[in-house]
Coordinates of C-alpha atoms in Angstrom, one line a residue:
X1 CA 20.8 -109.9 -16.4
X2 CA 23.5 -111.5 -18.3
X3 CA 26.1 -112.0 -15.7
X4 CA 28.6 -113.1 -18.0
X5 CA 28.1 -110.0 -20.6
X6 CA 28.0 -107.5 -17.6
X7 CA 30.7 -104.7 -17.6
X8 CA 32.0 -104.3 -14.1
X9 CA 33.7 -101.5 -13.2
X10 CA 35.5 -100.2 -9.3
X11 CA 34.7 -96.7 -9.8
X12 CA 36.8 -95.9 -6.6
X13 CA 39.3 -97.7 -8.3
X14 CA 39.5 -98.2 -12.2
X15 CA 37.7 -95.1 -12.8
X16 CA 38.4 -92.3 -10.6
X17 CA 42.1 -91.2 -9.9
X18 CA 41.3 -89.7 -6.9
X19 CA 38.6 -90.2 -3.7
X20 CA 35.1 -88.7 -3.0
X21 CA 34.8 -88.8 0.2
X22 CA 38.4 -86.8 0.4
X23 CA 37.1 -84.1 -2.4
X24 CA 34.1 -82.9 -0.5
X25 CA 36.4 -83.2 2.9
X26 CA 39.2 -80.8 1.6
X27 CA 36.5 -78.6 -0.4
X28 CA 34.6 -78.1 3.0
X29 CA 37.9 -77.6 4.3
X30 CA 38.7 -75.0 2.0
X31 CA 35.7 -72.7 2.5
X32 CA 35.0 -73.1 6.2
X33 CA 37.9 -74.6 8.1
X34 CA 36.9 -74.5 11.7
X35 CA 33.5 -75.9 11.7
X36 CA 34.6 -78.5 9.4
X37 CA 37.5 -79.6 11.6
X38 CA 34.9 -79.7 14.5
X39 CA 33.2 -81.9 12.2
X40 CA 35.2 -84.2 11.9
X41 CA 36.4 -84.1 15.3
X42 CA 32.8 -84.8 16.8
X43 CA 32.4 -87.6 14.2
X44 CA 35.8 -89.5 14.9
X45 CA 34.6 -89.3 18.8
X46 CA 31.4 -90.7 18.5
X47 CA 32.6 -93.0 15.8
X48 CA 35.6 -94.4 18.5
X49 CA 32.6 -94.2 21.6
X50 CA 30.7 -96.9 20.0
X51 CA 33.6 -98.9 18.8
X52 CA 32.9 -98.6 15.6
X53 CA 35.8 -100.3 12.9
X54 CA 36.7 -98.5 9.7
X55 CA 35.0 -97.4 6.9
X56 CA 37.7 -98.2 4.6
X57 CA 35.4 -101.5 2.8
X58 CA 36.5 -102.2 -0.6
X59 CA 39.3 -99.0 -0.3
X60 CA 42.8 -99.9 -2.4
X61 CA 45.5 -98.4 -0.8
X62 CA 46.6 -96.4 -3.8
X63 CA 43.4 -94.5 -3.8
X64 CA 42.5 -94.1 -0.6
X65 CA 42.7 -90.3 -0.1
X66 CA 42.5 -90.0 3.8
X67 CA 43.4 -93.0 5.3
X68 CA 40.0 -94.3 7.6
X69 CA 38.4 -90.6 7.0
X70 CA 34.5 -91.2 8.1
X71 CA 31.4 -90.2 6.1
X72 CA 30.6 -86.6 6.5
X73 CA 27.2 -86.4 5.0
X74 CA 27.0 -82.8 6.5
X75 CA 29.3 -81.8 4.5
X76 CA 28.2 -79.6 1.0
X77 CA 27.9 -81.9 -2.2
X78 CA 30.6 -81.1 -5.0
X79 CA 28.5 -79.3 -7.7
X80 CA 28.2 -80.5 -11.4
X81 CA 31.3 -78.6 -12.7
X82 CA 33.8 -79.4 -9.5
X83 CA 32.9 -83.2 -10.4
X84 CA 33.5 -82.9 -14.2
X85 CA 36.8 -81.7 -13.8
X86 CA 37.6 -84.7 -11.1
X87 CA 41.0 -86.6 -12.3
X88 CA 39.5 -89.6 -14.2
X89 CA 40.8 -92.7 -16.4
X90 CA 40.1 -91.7 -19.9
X91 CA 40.4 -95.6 -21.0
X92 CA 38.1 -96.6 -18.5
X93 CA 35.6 -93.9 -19.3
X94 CA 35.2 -94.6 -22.9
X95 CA 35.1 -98.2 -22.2
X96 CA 32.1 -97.1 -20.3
X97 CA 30.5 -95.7 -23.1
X98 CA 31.3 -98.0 -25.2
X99 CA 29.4 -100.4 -23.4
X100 CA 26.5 -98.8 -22.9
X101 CA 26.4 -97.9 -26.7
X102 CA 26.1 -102.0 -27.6
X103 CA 23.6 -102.3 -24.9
X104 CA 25.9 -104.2 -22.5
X105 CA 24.9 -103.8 -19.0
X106 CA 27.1 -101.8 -17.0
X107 CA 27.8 -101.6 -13.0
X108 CA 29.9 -99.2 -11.8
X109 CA 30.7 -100.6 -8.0
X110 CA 31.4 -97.4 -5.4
X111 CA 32.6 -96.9 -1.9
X112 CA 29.3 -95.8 0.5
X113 CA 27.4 -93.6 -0.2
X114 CA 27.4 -94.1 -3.8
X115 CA 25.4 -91.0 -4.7
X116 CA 28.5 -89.0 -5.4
X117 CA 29.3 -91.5 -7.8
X118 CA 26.1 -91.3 -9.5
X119 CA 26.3 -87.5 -10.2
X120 CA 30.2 -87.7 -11.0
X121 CA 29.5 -90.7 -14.0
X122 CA 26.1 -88.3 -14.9
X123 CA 28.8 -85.2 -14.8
X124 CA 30.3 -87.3 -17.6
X125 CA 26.7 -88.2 -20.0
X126 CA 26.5 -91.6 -18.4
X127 CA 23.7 -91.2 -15.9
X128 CA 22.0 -93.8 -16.6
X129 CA 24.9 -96.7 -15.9
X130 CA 24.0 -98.4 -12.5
X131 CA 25.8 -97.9 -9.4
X132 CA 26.3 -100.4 -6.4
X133 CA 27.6 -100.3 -3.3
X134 CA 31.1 -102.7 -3.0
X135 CA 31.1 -105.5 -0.6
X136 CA 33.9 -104.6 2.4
X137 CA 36.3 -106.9 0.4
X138 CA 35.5 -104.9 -2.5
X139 CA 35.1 -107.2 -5.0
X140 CA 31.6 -107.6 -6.8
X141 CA 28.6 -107.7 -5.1
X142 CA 26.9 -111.0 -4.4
X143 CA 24.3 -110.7 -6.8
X144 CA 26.8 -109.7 -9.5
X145 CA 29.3 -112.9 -9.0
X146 CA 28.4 -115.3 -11.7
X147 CA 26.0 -118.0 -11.4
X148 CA 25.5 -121.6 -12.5
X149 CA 24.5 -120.7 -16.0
X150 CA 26.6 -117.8 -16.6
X151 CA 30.1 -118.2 -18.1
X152 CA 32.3 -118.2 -14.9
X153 CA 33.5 -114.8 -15.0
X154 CA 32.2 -111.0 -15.0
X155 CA 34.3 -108.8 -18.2
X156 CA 35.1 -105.8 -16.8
X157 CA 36.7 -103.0 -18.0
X158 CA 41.2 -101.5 -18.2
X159 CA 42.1 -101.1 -15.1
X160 CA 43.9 -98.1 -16.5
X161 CA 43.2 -95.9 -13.3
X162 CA 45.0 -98.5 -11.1
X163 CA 48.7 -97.2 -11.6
X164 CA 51.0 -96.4 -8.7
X165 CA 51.9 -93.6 -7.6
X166 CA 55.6 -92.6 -8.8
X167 CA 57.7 -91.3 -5.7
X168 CA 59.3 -88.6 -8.5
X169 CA 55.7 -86.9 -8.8
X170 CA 55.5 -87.1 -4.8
X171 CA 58.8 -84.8 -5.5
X172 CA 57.2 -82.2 -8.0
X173 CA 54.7 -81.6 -5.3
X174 CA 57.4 -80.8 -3.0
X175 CA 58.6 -78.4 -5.6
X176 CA 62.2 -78.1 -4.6
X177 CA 62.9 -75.4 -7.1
X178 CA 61.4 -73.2 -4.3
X179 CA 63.9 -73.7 -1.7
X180 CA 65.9 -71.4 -3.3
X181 CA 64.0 -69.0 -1.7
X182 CA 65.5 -69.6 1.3
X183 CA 68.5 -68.4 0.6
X184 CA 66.9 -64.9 2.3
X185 CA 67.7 -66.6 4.9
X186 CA 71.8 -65.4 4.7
X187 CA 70.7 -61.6 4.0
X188 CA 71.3 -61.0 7.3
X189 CA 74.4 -63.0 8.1
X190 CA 75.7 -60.9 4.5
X191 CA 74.7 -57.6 5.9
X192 CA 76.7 -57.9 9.0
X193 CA 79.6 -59.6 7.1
X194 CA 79.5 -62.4 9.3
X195 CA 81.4 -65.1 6.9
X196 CA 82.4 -67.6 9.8
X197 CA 81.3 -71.0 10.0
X198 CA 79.7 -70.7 13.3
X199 CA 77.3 -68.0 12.3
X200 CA 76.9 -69.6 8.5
X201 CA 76.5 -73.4 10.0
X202 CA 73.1 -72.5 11.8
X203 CA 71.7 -70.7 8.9
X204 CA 72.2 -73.6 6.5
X205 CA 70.5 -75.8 9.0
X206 CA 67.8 -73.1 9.1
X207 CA 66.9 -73.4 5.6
X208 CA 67.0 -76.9 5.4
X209 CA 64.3 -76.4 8.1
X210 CA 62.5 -73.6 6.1
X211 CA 62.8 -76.2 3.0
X212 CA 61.1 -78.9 5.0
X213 CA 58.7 -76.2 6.5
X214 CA 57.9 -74.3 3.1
X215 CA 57.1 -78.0 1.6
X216 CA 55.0 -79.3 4.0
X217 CA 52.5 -76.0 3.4
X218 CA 52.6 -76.3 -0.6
X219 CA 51.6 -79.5 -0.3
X220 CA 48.6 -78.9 2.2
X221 CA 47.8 -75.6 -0.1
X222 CA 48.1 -78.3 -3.4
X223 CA 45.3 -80.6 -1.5
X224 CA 43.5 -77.3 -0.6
X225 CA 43.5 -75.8 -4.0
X226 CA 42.4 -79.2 -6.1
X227 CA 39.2 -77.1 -7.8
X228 CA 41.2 -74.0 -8.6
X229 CA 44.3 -76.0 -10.1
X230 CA 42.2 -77.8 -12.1
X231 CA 41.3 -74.7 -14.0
X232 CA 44.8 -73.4 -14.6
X233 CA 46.5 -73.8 -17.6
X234 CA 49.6 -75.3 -15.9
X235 CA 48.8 -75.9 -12.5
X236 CA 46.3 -78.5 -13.4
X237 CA 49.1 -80.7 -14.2
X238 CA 50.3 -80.7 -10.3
X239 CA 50.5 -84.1 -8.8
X240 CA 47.5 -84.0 -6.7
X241 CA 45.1 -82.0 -9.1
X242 CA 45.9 -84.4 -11.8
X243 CA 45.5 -87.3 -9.6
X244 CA 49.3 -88.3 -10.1
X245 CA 49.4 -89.0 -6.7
X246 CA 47.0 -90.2 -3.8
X247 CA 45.8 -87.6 -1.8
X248 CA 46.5 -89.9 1.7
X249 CA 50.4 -89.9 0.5
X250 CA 50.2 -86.0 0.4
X251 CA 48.4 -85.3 4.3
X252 CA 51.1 -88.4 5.4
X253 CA 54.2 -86.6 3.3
X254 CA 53.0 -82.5 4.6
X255 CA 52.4 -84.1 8.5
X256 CA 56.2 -85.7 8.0
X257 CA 57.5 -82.5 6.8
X258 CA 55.9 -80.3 9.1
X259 CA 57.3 -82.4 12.0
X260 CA 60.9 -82.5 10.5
X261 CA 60.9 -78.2 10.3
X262 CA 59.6 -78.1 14.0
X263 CA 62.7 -80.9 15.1
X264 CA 65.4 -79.2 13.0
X265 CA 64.1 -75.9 14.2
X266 CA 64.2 -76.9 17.8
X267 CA 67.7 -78.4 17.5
X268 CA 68.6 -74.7 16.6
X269 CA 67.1 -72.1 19.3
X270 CA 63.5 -71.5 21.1
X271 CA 63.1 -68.1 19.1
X272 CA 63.8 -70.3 15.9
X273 CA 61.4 -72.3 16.6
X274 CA 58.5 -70.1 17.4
X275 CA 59.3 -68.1 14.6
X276 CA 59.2 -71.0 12.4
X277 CA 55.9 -71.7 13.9
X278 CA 54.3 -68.3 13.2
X279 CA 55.6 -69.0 9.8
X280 CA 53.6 -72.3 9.4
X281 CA 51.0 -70.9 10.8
X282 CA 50.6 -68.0 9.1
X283 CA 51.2 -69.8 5.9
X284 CA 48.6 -72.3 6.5
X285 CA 46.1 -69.3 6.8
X286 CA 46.9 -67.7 3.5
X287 CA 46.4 -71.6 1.7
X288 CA 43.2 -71.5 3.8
X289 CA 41.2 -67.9 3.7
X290 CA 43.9 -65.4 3.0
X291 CA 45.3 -66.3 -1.1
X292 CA 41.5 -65.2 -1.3
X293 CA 41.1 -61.6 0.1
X294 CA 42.6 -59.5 -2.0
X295 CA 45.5 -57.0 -1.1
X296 CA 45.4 -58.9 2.1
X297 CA 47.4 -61.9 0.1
X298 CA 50.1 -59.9 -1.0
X299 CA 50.7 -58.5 2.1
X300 CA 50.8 -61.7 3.6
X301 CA 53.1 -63.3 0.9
X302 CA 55.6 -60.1 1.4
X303 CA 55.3 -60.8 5.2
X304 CA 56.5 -64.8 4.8
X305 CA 59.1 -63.4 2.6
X306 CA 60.3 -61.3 5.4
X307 CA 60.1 -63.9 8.2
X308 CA 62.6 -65.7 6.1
X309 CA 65.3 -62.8 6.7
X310 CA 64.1 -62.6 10.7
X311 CA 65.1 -66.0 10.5
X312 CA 68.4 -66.0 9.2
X313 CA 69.1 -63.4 11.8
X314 CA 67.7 -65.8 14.3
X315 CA 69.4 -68.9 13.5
X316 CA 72.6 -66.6 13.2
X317 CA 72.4 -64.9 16.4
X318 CA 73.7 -61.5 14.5
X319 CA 71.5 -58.2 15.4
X320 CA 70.2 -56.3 12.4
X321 CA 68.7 -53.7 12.3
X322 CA 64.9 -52.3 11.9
X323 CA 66.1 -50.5 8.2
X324 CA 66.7 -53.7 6.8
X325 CA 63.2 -55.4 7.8
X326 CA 61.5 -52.3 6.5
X327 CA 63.5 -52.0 3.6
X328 CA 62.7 -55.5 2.7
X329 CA 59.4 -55.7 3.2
X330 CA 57.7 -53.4 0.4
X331 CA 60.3 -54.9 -1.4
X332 CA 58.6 -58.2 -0.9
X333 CA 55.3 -56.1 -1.8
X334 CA 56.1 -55.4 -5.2
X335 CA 57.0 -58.8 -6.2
X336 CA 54.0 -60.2 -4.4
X337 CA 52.4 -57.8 -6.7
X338 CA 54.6 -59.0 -9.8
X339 CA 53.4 -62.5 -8.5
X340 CA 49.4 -61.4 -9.3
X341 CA 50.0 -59.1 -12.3
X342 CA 51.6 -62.1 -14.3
X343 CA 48.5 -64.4 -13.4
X344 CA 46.0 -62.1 -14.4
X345 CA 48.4 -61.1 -18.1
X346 CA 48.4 -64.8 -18.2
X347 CA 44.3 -65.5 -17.7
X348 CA 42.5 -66.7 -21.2
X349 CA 39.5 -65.1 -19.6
X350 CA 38.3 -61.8 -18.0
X351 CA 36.4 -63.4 -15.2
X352 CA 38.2 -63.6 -11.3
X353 CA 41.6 -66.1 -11.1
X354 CA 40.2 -69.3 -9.5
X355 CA 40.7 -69.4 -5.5
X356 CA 41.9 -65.8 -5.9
X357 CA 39.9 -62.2 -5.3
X358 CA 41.4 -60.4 -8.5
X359 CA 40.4 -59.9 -11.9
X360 CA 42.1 -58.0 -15.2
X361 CA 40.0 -55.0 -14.2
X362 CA 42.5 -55.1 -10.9
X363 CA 45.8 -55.1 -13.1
X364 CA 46.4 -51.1 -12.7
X365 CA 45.5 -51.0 -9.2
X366 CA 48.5 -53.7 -8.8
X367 CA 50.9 -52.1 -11.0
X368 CA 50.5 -48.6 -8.1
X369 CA 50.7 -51.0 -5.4
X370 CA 54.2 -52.4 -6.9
X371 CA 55.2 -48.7 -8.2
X372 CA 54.5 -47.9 -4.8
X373 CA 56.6 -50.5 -2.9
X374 CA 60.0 -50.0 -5.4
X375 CA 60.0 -46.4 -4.5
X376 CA 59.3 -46.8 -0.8
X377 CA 62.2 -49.8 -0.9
X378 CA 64.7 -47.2 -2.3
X379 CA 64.0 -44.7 -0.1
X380 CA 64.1 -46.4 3.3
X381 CA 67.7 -47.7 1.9
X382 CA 68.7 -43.9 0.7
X383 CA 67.8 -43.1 4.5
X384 CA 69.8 -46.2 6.0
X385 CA 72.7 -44.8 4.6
X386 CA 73.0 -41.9 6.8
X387 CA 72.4 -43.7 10.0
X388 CA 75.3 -44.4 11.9
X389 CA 75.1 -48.7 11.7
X390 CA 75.0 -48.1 8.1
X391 CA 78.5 -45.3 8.2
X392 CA 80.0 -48.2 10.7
X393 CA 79.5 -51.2 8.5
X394 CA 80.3 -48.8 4.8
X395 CA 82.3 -46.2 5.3
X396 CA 82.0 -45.1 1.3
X397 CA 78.6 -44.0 1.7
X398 CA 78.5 -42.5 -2.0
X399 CA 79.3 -46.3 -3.2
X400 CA 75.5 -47.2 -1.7
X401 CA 74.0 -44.3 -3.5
X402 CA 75.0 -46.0 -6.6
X403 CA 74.0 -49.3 -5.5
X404 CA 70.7 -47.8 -5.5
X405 CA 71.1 -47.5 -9.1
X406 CA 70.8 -51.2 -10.0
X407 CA 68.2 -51.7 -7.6
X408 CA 65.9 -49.4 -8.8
X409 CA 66.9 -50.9 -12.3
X410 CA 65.9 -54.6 -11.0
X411 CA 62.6 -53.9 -9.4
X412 CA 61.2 -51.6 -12.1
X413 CA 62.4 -54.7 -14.5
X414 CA 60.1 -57.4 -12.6
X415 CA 57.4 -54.9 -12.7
X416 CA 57.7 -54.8 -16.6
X417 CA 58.2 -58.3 -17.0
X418 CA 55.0 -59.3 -14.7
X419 CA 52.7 -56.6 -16.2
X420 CA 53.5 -57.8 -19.9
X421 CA 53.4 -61.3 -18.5
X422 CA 56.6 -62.3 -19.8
X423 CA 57.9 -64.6 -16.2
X424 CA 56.4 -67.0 -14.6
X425 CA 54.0 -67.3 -12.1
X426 CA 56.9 -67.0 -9.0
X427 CA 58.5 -63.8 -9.4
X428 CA 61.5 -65.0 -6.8
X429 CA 62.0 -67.9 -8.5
X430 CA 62.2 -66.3 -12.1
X431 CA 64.3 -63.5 -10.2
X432 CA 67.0 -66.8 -9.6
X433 CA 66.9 -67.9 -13.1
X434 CA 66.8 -64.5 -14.9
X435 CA 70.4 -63.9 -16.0
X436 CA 70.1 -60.2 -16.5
X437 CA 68.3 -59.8 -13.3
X438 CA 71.2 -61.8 -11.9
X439 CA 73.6 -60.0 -13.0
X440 CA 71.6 -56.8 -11.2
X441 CA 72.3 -58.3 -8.0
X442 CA 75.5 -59.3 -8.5
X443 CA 76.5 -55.8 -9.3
X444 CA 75.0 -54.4 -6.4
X445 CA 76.5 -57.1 -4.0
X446 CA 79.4 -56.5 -5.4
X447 CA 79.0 -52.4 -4.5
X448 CA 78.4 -53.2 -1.6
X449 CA 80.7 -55.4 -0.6
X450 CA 82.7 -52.5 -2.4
X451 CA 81.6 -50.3 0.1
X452 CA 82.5 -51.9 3.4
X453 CA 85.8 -52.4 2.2
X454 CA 85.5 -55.8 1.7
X455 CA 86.4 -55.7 -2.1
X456 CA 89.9 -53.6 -2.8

């Protein structure tokens, strides 16, 4: 072989914007959690037993996915299509094929066990490019470095994969535009017109622990979901799926936010605190089995929704009562249901939304669910207004049957818009940016507010 003519490439590095080893680790992940935790688990113990060093030979620390994760050869290979749409250096590729269309030998050079990036270069019509394994410095392999009668030096190709990582795209995955959400969390404190610093301080610190809390699981669902972003129309552009960002940064940033939500929580009260736990948790099983089970998901999504108003009553130390929690929740229900209508208006295709259990065939079956929830919402409130905390907190009870009016307005609005596919893919967060919506719940606020007197 010409050594000096050779195209070298670091797959691990110049070609692939994101890690193997990682992929196949969070796709096992993904589909069986449990046995592939105790996989890991048994492999780290045996691995530390014997003394063993790290795996990490010829890793860059901008690619590195899982910082020292072990080979898990159990673990299911990524099929043909899951490897094609891996994150990849478009320069590098077609530098690639341009070299092996003048006949220039190619090495690709590739972390242990190089198979994986066999099938991923065959994924891409270049099976036939040869793939070694890098030296633990990982630079070429000894029989590649040049020799007395080649030129001194190996070509290889860009090293357009190579970029660092931008700490602004390690924000969109964050996505900060959700914390509005968290403004549930001052329902209660609102409905018991509790205006006073020291019930309004310890919700604000409460959603700045919901923020941290709600982060850290969008980022673990982001790494979780890599396949099924890839085959969105916009989600594919998320840091993680489009390799934007390492995949070790995101399991370092969600383990740092996750800890920050528990320590502002505990700062706060114990029932804070476990609640916030229950939230975590229960998020972290709808990124893991529940987003896929249908109707189970939406209930799930309306139940975190809810958690966020326990929690502002909570952090507030107010009472509230049981009409508001079941008020809220089919509430919650029908935009959860707004949430899957507009994905499946939005689909280019028939067939099941990645990572999800519905189809277009389940669109009417959604739109009774969310018919469903608006008139059970306005019911439960047409019955809270003849219970005696609702007489004690507004006395014009007439004023909250016409409150009901703009309600009914808003909800059968988000079902419209979702079924026709005209918001986005986060009903709450179109809800805070629609201005007629707005202006919806400003008027019933303002009814309200009319209602207990507290407006003249």
């Amino acid at each position: 072989m010409n050594i000096a003519r050779t195209t070298v490439v670091h797959g691990d590095r110049d070609l692939l914007k994101s890690d193997l080893r990682a992929e196949r680790f969070l796709s096992a992940l993904g589909a069986a959690p449990l046995s592939t935790v105790a996989l890991l688990g048994a492999r780290l113990r045996r691995r530390g037993g014997h003394g063993e060093g790290g795996h990490g030979e010829g890793v860059h620390g901008t690619r590195q996915a899982l910082p020292d994760l072990p080979d898990l050869p159990e673990l299911p290979e990524l099929d043909e299509d899951r490897l094609r749409r891996l994150p990849v250096c478009r320069d590098t590729l077609a530098e690639l094929r341009r070299s092996v269309e003048a006949g220039i030998p190619t090495v690709v050079q590739a972390r242990r066990p190089v198979d994986q990036m066999r099938r991923l270069l065959a994924a891409h019509g270049l099976g036939g490019v040869a793939v070694v394994a890098q030296s633990r410095g990982g630079d070429v392999m000894p029989d590649l470095m040049p020799g007395p009668d080649s030129a001194g030096a190996v070509p290889r190709a860009p090293r357009s994969a190579a970029v660092r990582w931008r700490l602004r795209d390690l924000g969109r995955a964050l996505r900060p535009h959700q914390w509005v959400k968290n403004i549930l969390l001052l329902l209660p404190v609102v409905a018991a017109h509790r205006f006073d610093a020291a019930a309004l301080l310890p919700v604000l610190l409460g959603m700045v622990a919901f923020s941290a809390a709600a982060s850290c699981i969008y980022v673990l669902n982001d790494l979780l979901d890599l396949d099924a972003d890839r085959q969105h129309v916009t989600k594919r552009n998320r840091p993680f799926a489009s390799g934007a960002v390492p995949l070790g940064v995101g399991a370092a940033c969600a383990l740092g936010l996750g800890g920050l939500a528990l320590a502002l929580a505990g700062l706060l009260n114990p029932a804070f605190l476990l609640l916030i736990g229950v939230y975590m948790a229960l998020s972290l099983g709808y990124s893991l089995k529940l987003k896929r089970m249908r109707w189970i998901d939406i209930a799930t999504l309306a139940a975190l929704y809810t958690l966020r108003v326990v929690a502002g009553a909570l952090a507030a130390q107010v009472m509230t009562t049981g009409y508001l929690l079941v008020f809220i929740y089919p509430v919650f229900l029908t935009l959860a249901s707004v949430k899957r209508l507009t994905e499946l208006t939005l689909a280019t295709s028939d067939a099941r939304l990645p990572g999800r259990g519905y189809a277009r065939g389940d669109r009417g079956d959604l739109l009774n669910v969310a018919s469903l929830g608006t008139v059970a919402a306005l019911v439960v409130f047409f019955l809270y207004s003849f219970t005696d905390h609702a007489l004690s907190l507004y006395p014009v009870q007439w004023i909250m049957w016409v409150s009901l009016v703009p309600i009914a307005g808003w909800l059968v609005r988000m079902v419209w818009l979702g079924y026709a596919g005209k918001q986005d893919h986060d009903p709450i967060v179109f809800a805070m940016r629609d201005r007629y919506g707005l202006s919806m719940l400003v008027f019933t606020l303002t009814l309200m507010f009319y209602a207990a007197g507290l407006i003249v």
